[in-house]
GROMACS .gro file of C-alpha atoms in nm:
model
  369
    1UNK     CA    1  -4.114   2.957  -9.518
    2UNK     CA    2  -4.123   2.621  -9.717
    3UNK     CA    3  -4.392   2.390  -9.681
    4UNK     CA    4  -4.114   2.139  -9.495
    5UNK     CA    5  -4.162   2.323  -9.141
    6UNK     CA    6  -4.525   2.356  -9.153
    7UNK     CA    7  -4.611   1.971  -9.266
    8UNK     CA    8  -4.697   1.740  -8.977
    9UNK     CA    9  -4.700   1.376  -9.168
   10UNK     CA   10  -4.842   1.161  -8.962
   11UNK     CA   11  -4.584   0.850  -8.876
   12UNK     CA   12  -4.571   0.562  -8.630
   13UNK     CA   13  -4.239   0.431  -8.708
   14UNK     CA   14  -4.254   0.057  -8.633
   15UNK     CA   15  -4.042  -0.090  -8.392
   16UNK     CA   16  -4.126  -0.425  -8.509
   17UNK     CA   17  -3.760  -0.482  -8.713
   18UNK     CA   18  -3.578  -0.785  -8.855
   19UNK     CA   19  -3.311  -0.893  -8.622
   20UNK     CA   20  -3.007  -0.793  -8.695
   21UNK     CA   21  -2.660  -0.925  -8.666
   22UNK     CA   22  -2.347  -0.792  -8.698
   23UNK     CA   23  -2.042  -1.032  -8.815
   24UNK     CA   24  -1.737  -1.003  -8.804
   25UNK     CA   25  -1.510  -0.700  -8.749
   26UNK     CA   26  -1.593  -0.339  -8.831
   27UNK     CA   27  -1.446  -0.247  -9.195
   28UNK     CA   28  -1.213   0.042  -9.118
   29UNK     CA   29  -1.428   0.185  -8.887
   30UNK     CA   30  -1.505   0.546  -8.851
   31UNK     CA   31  -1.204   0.725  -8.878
   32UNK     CA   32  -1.183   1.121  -8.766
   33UNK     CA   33  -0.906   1.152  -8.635
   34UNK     CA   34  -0.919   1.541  -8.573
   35UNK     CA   35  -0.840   1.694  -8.225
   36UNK     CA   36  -1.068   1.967  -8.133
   37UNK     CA   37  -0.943   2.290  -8.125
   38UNK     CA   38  -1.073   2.589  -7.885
   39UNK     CA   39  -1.135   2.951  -7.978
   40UNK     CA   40  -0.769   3.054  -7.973
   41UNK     CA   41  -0.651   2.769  -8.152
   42UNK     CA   42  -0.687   2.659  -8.542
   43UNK     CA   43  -0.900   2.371  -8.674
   44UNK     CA   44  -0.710   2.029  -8.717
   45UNK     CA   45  -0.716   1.840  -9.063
   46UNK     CA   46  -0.786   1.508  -9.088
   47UNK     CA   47  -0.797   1.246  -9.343
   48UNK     CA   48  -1.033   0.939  -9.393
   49UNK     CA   49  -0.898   0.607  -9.602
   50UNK     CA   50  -1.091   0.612  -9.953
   51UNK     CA   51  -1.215   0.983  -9.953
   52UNK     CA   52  -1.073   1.258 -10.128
   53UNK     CA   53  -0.885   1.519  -9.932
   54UNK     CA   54  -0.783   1.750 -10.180
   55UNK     CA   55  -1.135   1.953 -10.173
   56UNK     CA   56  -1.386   2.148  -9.970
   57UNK     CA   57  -1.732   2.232  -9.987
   58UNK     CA   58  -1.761   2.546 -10.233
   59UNK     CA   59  -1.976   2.806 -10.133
   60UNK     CA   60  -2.151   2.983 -10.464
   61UNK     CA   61  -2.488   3.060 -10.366
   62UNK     CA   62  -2.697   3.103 -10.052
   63UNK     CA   63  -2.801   2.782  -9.923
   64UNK     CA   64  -3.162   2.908  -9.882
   65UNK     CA   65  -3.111   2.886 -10.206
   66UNK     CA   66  -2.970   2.567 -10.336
   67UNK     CA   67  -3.081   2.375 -10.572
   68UNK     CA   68  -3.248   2.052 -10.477
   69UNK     CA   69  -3.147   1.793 -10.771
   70UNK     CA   70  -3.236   1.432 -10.826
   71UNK     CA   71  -2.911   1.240 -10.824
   72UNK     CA   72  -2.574   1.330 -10.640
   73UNK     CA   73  -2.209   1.270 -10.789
   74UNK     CA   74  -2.069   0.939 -10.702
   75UNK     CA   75  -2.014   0.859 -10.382
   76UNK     CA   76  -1.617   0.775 -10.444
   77UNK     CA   77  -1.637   1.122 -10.497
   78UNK     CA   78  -1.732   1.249 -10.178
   79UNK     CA   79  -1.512   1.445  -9.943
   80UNK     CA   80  -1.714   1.292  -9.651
   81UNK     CA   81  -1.965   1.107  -9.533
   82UNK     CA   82  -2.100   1.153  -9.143
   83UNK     CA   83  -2.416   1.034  -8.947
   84UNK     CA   84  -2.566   1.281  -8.783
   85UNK     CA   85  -2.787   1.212  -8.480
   86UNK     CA   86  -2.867   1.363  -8.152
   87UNK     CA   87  -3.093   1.314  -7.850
   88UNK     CA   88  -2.990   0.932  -7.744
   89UNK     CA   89  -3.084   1.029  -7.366
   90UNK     CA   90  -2.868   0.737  -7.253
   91UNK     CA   91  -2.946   0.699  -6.905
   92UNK     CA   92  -2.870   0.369  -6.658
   93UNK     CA   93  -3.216   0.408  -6.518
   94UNK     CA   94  -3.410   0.362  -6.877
   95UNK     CA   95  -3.323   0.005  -7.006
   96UNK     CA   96  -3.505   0.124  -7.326
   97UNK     CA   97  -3.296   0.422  -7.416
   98UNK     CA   98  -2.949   0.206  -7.370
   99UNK     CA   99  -3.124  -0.061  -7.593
  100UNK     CA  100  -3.223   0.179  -7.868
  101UNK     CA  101  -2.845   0.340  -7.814
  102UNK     CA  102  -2.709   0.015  -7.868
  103UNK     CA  103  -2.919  -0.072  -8.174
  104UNK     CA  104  -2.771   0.281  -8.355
  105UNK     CA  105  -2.461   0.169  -8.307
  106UNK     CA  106  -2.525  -0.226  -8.463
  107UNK     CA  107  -2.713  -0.076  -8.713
  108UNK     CA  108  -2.446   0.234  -8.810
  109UNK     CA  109  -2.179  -0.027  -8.812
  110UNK     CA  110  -2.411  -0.265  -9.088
  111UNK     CA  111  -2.467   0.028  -9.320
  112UNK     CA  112  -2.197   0.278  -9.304
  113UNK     CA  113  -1.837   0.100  -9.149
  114UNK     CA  114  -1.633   0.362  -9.322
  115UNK     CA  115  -1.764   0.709  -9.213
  116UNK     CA  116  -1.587   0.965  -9.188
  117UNK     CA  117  -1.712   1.008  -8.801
  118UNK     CA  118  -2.058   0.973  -8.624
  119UNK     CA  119  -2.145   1.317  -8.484
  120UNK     CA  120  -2.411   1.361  -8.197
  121UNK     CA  121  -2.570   1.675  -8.184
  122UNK     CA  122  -2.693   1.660  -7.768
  123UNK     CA  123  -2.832   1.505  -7.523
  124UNK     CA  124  -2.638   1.205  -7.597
  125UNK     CA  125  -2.676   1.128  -7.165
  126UNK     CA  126  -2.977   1.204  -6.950
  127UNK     CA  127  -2.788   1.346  -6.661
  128UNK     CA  128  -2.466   1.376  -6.767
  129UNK     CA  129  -2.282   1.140  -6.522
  130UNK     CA  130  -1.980   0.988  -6.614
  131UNK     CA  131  -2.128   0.642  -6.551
  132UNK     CA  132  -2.329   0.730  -6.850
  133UNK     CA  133  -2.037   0.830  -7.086
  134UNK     CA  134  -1.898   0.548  -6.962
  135UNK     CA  135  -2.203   0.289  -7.118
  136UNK     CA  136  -2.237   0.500  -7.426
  137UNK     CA  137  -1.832   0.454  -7.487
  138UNK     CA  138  -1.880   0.110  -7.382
  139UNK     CA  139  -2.189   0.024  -7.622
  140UNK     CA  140  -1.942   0.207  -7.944
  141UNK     CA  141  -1.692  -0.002  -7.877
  142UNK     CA  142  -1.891  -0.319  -7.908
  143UNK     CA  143  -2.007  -0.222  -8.212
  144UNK     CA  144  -1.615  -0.175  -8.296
  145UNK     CA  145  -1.597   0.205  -8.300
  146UNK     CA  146  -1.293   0.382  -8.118
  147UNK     CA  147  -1.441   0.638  -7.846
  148UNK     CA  148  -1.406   0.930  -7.903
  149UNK     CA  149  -1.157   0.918  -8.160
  150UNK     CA  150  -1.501   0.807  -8.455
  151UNK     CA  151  -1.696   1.049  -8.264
  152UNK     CA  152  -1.809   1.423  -8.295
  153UNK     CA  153  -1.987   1.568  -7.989
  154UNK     CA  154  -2.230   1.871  -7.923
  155UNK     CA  155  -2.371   1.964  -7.575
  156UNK     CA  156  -2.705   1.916  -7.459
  157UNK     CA  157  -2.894   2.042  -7.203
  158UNK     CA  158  -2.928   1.699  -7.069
  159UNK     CA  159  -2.538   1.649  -7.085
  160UNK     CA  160  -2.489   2.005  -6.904
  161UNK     CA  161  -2.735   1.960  -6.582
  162UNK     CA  162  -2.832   1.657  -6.400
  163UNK     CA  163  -3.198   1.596  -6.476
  164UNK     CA  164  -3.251   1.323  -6.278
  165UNK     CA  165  -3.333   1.499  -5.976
  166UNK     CA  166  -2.955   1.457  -5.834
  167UNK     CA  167  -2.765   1.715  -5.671
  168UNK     CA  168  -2.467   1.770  -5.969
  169UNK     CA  169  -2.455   2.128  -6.051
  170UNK     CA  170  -2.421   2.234  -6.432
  171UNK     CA  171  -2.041   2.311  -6.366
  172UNK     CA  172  -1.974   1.932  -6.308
  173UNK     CA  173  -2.176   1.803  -6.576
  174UNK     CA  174  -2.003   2.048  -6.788
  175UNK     CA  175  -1.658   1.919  -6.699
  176UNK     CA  176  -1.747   1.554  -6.788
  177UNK     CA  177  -1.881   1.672  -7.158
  178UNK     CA  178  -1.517   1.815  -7.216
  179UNK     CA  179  -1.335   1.569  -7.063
  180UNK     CA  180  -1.504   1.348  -7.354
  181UNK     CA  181  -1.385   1.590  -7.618
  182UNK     CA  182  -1.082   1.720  -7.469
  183UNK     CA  183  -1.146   2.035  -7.393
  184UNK     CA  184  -1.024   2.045  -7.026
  185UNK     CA  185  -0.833   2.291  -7.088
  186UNK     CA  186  -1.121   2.557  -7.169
  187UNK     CA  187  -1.379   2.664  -6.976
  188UNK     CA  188  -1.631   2.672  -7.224
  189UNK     CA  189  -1.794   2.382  -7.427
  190UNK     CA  190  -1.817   2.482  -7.797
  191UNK     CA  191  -1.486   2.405  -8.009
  192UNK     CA  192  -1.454   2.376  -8.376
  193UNK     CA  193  -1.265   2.082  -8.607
  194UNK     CA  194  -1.224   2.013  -8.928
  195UNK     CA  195  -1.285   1.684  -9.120
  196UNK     CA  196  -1.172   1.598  -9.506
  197UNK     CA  197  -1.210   1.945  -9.574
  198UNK     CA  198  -1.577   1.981  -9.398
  199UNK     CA  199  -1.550   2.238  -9.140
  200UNK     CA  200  -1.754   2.141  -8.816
  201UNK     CA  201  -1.819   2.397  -8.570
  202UNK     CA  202  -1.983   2.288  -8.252
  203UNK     CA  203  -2.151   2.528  -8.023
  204UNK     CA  204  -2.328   2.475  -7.688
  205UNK     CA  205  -2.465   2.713  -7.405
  206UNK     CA  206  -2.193   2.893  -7.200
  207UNK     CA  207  -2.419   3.072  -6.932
  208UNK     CA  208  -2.622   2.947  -6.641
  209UNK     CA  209  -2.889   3.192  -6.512
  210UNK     CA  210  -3.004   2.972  -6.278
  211UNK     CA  211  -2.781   2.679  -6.274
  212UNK     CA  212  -3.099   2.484  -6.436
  213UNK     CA  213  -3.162   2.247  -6.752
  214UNK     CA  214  -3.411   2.469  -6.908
  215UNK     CA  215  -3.233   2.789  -6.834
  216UNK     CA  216  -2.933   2.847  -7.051
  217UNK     CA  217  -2.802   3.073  -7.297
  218UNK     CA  218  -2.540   3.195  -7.551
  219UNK     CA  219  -2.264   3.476  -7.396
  220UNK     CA  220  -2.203   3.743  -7.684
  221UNK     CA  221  -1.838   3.607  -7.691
  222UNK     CA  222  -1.905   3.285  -7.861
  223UNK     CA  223  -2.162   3.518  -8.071
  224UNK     CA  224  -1.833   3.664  -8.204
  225UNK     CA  225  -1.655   3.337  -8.177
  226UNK     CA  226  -1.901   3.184  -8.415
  227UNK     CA  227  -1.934   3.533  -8.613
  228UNK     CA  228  -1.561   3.513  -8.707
  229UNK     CA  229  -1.526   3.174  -8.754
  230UNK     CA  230  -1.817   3.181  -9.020
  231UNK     CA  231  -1.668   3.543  -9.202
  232UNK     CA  232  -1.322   3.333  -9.251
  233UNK     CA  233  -1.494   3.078  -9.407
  234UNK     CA  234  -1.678   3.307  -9.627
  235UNK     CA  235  -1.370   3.478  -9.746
  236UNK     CA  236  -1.225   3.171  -9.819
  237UNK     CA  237  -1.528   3.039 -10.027
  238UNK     CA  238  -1.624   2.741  -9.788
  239UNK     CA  239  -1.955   2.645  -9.639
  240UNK     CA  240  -1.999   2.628  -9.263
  241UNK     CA  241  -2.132   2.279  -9.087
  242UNK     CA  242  -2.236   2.439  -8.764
  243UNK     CA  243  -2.404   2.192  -8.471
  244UNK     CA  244  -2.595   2.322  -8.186
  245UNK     CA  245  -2.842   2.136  -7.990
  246UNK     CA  246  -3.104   2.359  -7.910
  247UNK     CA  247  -3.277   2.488  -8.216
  248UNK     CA  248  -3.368   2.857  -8.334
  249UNK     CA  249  -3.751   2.958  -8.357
  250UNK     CA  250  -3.906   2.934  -8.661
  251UNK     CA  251  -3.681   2.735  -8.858
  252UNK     CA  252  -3.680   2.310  -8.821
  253UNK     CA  253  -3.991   2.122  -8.699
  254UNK     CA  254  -4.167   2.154  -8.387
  255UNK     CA  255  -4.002   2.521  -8.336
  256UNK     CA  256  -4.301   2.717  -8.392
  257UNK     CA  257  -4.498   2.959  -8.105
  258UNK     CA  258  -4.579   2.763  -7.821
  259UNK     CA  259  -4.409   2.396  -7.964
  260UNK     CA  260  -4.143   2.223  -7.744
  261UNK     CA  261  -3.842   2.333  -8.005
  262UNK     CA  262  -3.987   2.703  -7.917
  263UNK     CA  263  -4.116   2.732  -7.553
  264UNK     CA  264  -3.793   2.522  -7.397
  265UNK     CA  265  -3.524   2.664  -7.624
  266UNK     CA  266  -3.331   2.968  -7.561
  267UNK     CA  267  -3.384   3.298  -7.439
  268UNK     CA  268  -3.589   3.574  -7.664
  269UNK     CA  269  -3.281   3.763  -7.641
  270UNK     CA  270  -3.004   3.478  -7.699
  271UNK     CA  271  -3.228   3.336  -7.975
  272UNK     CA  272  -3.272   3.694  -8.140
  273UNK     CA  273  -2.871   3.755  -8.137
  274UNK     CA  274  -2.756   3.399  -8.269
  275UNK     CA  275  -3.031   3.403  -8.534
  276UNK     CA  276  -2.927   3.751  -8.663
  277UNK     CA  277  -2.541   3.590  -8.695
  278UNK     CA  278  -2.664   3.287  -8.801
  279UNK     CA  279  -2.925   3.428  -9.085
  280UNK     CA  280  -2.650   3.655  -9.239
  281UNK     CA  281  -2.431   3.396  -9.359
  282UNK     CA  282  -2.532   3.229  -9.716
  283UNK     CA  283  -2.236   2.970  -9.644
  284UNK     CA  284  -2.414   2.788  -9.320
  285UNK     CA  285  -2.581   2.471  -9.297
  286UNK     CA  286  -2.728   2.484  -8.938
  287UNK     CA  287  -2.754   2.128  -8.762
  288UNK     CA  288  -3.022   2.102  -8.463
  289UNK     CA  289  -3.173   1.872  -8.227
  290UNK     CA  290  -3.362   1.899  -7.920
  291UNK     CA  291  -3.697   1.841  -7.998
  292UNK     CA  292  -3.724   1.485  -8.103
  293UNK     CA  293  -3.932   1.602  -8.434
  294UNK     CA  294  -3.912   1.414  -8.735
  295UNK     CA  295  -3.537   1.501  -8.896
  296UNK     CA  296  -3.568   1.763  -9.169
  297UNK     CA  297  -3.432   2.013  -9.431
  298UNK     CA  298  -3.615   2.363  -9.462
  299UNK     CA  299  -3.512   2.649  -9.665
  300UNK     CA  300  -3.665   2.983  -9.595
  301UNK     CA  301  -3.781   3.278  -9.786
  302UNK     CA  302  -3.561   3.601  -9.680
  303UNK     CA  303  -3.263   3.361  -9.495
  304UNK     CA  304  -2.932   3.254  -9.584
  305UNK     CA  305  -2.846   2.958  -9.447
  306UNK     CA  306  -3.018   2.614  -9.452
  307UNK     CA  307  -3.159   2.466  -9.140
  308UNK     CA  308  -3.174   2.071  -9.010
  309UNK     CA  309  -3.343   1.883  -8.752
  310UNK     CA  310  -3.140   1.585  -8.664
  311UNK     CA  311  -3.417   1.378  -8.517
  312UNK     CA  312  -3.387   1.176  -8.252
  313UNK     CA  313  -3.257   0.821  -8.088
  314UNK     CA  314  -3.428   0.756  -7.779
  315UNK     CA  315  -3.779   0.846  -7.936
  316UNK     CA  316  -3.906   1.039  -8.243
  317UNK     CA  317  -4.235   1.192  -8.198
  318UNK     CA  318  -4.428   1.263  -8.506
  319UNK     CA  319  -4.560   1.599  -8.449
  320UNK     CA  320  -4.569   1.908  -8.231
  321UNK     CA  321  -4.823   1.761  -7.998
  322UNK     CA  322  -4.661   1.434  -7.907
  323UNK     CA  323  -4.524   1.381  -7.583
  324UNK     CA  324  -4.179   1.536  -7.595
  325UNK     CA  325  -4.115   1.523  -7.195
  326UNK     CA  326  -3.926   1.201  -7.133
  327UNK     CA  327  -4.246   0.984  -7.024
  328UNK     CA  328  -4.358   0.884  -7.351
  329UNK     CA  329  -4.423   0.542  -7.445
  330UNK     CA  330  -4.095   0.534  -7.704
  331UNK     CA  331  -4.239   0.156  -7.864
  332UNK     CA  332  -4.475   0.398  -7.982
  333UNK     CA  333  -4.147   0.598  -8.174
  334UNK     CA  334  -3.917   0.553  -8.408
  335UNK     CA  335  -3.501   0.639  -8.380
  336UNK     CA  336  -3.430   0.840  -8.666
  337UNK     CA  337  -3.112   1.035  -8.791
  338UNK     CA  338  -2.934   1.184  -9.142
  339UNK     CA  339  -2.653   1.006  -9.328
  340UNK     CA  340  -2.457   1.344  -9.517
  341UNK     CA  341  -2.275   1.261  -9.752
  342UNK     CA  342  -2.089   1.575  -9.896
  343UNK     CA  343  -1.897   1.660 -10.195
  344UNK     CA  344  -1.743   1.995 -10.335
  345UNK     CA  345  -2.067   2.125 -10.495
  346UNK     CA  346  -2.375   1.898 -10.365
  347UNK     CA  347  -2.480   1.733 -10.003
  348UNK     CA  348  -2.697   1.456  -9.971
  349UNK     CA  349  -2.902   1.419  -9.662
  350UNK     CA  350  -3.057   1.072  -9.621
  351UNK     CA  351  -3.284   0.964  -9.341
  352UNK     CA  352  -3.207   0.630  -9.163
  353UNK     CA  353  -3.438   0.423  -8.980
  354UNK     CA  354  -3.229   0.257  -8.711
  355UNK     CA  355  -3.528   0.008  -8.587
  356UNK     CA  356  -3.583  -0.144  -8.909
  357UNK     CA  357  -3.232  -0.080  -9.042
  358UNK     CA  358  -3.321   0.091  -9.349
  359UNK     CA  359  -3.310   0.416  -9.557
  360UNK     CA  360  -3.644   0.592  -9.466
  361UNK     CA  361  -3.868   0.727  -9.769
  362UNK     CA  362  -4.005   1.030  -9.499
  363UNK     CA  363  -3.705   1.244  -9.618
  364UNK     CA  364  -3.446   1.265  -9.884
  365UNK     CA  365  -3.278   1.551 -10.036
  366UNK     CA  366  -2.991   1.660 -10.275
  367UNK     CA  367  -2.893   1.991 -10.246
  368UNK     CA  368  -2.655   2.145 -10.526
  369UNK     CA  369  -2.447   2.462 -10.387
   0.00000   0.00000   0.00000
């Protein structure tokens, strides 16, 4: 295992930032425009104004085992670029989550107007109501996004039970997550799309033991779902983006024996079957979020894929022992996500610092594939 999952840099991210002000109207926005597409159905193309579409990412070697280079290719080069963020927790009752929600979104639409989309990887409500959806779509649009057509979404176990002590069972929450990505029409909430040639595949729980927030899992059939999904793409020479909001032990920060990423994560037995699927495949870059560590990239001795954290909005705590429970103090925290920019042959993974509306020195890689 790399030294990446075992470092715990100290970091109090100041939330002391420059204003900031955004003029005038967004410059081309984020456009997707994908649909999503269920299990039965095939991915949808779709094209962004000033990136190539002619390409894909090429899988050549494991990504375990990519090279981490200096510089990228140009960026007019790219096939895409997304931001890549999870854990927002809006929630009506926490003035400080909407504010740091609607600070993203100011800052996103300062520093990168013309992404390809802006994908959340969970727990982008706190109870999943649809009075939240409804503030997070309304706080986008001020910043001059389109919901949902800039937006990507993944699950959370936040967005698929009501934590807030309410009496709306997972099945309803459920219902409002894929009425946001249009997948009414399915009764299960991982889909897959494709975007300038990046294929996203977007998994989420699908069973219930207990019809609770910390008791989930992943059904055998969306094993295979994923399983096939990530073969095709290996025939056909292409890397895998696959998002899934809670994280597999072992592999990203704060996922270790007895850690928050570990302990309230899935099932031995669901964990032990998606990890075997997931480690066989040298074509997977595996997105995941959950347990507001410090966003990272880890490569690990003996696996195929590569694995990444995506941080956190409402609050980033800096290490295993923080306060990962909803109380903490967040002024303490910072709001941290990736910018990925990828091309046929390299990704770039840059970490943004959405208080002080910067590129963050804690983490930057190249990877060359």
């Amino acid at each position: 295992m790399s030294n990446d999952i075992t470092r715990r840099k100290f970091v109090k991210v100041t939330t002391t930032a420059a204003g900031l002000t955004v003029g005038g109207a967004l410059l081309g926005g984020c456009s997707a425009g994908a649909s999503a597409s269920s299990a039965a159905s095939t991915t949808t193309e779709s094209t962004t104004p000033g990136h190539m579409t002619n390409g894909w990412p090429k899988y050549q070697n494991a990504m375990s085992k990519a090279q981490k280079v200096d510089t990228a290719p140009d960026d007019s080069e790219a096939l895409a670029t997304f931001v890549v963020v999870s854990d927002s927790h809006l929630s009506l009752e926490n003035q400080d989550y909407v504010d740091r929600v609607d600070n993203m979104f100011k800052d996103i639409a300062q520093f990168c107007p013309d992404k390809a989309a802006i994908i959340v990887n969970g727990d982008i409500t706190n109870s999943g109501s649809m009075e939240e959806w409804q503030k997070f779509a309304e706080l986008a649009e001020a910043s001059g996004f389109k919901y949902p057509d800039d937006f990507v979404l993944v699950i959370g176990n936040h967005d698929q039970f009501d934590s807030s002590g309410g009496t709306r069972a997972v099945v309803n929450t459920s219902d409002n997550f894929r009425e946001q990505v249009g997948l009414t029409n399915q009764p299960h909430p991982y889909y897959d799309r494709t975007i300038n040639g990046v294929h996203l595949i977007l998994m989420g729980p699908d069973k219930f033991p207990d019809d609770s927030w910390v008791k989930f899992g992943i059904t055998d059939e969306e094993v295979t779902w994923l399983d096939n999904l990530l073969d095709a793409d290996l025939d056909a020479g292409k890397l895998s983006f696959v998002f899934m909001h809670e994280p597999l032990y072992k592999t990203v920060r704060n996922t270790e024996p007895g850690d928050w990423g570990h302990a309230w994560s899935l099932s031995d037995e669901d964990n032990d079957n998606l990890h075997n699927c997931i480690k066989k495949h040298p074509n997977v870059i595996f997105f995941t979020g959950h347990t507001h560590a410090l966003p990272d990239t880890v490569q690990i001795e003996g696996e195929e894929p590569l694995y990444v954290g995506t941080g956190s909005i409402a609050y980033c705590v800096d290490d295993a022992d923080d306060d990962t429970t909803g109380s903490a103090d967040i002024s303490e925290y910072g709001s941290l996500g990736w910018e990925v920019t990828v091309w046929e042959t390299h990704i770039r993974f840059r970490m943004r610092d959405f208080l002080n509306h910067k590129y963050s020195d804690l983490e930057y890689a190249v990877y060359k594939f």
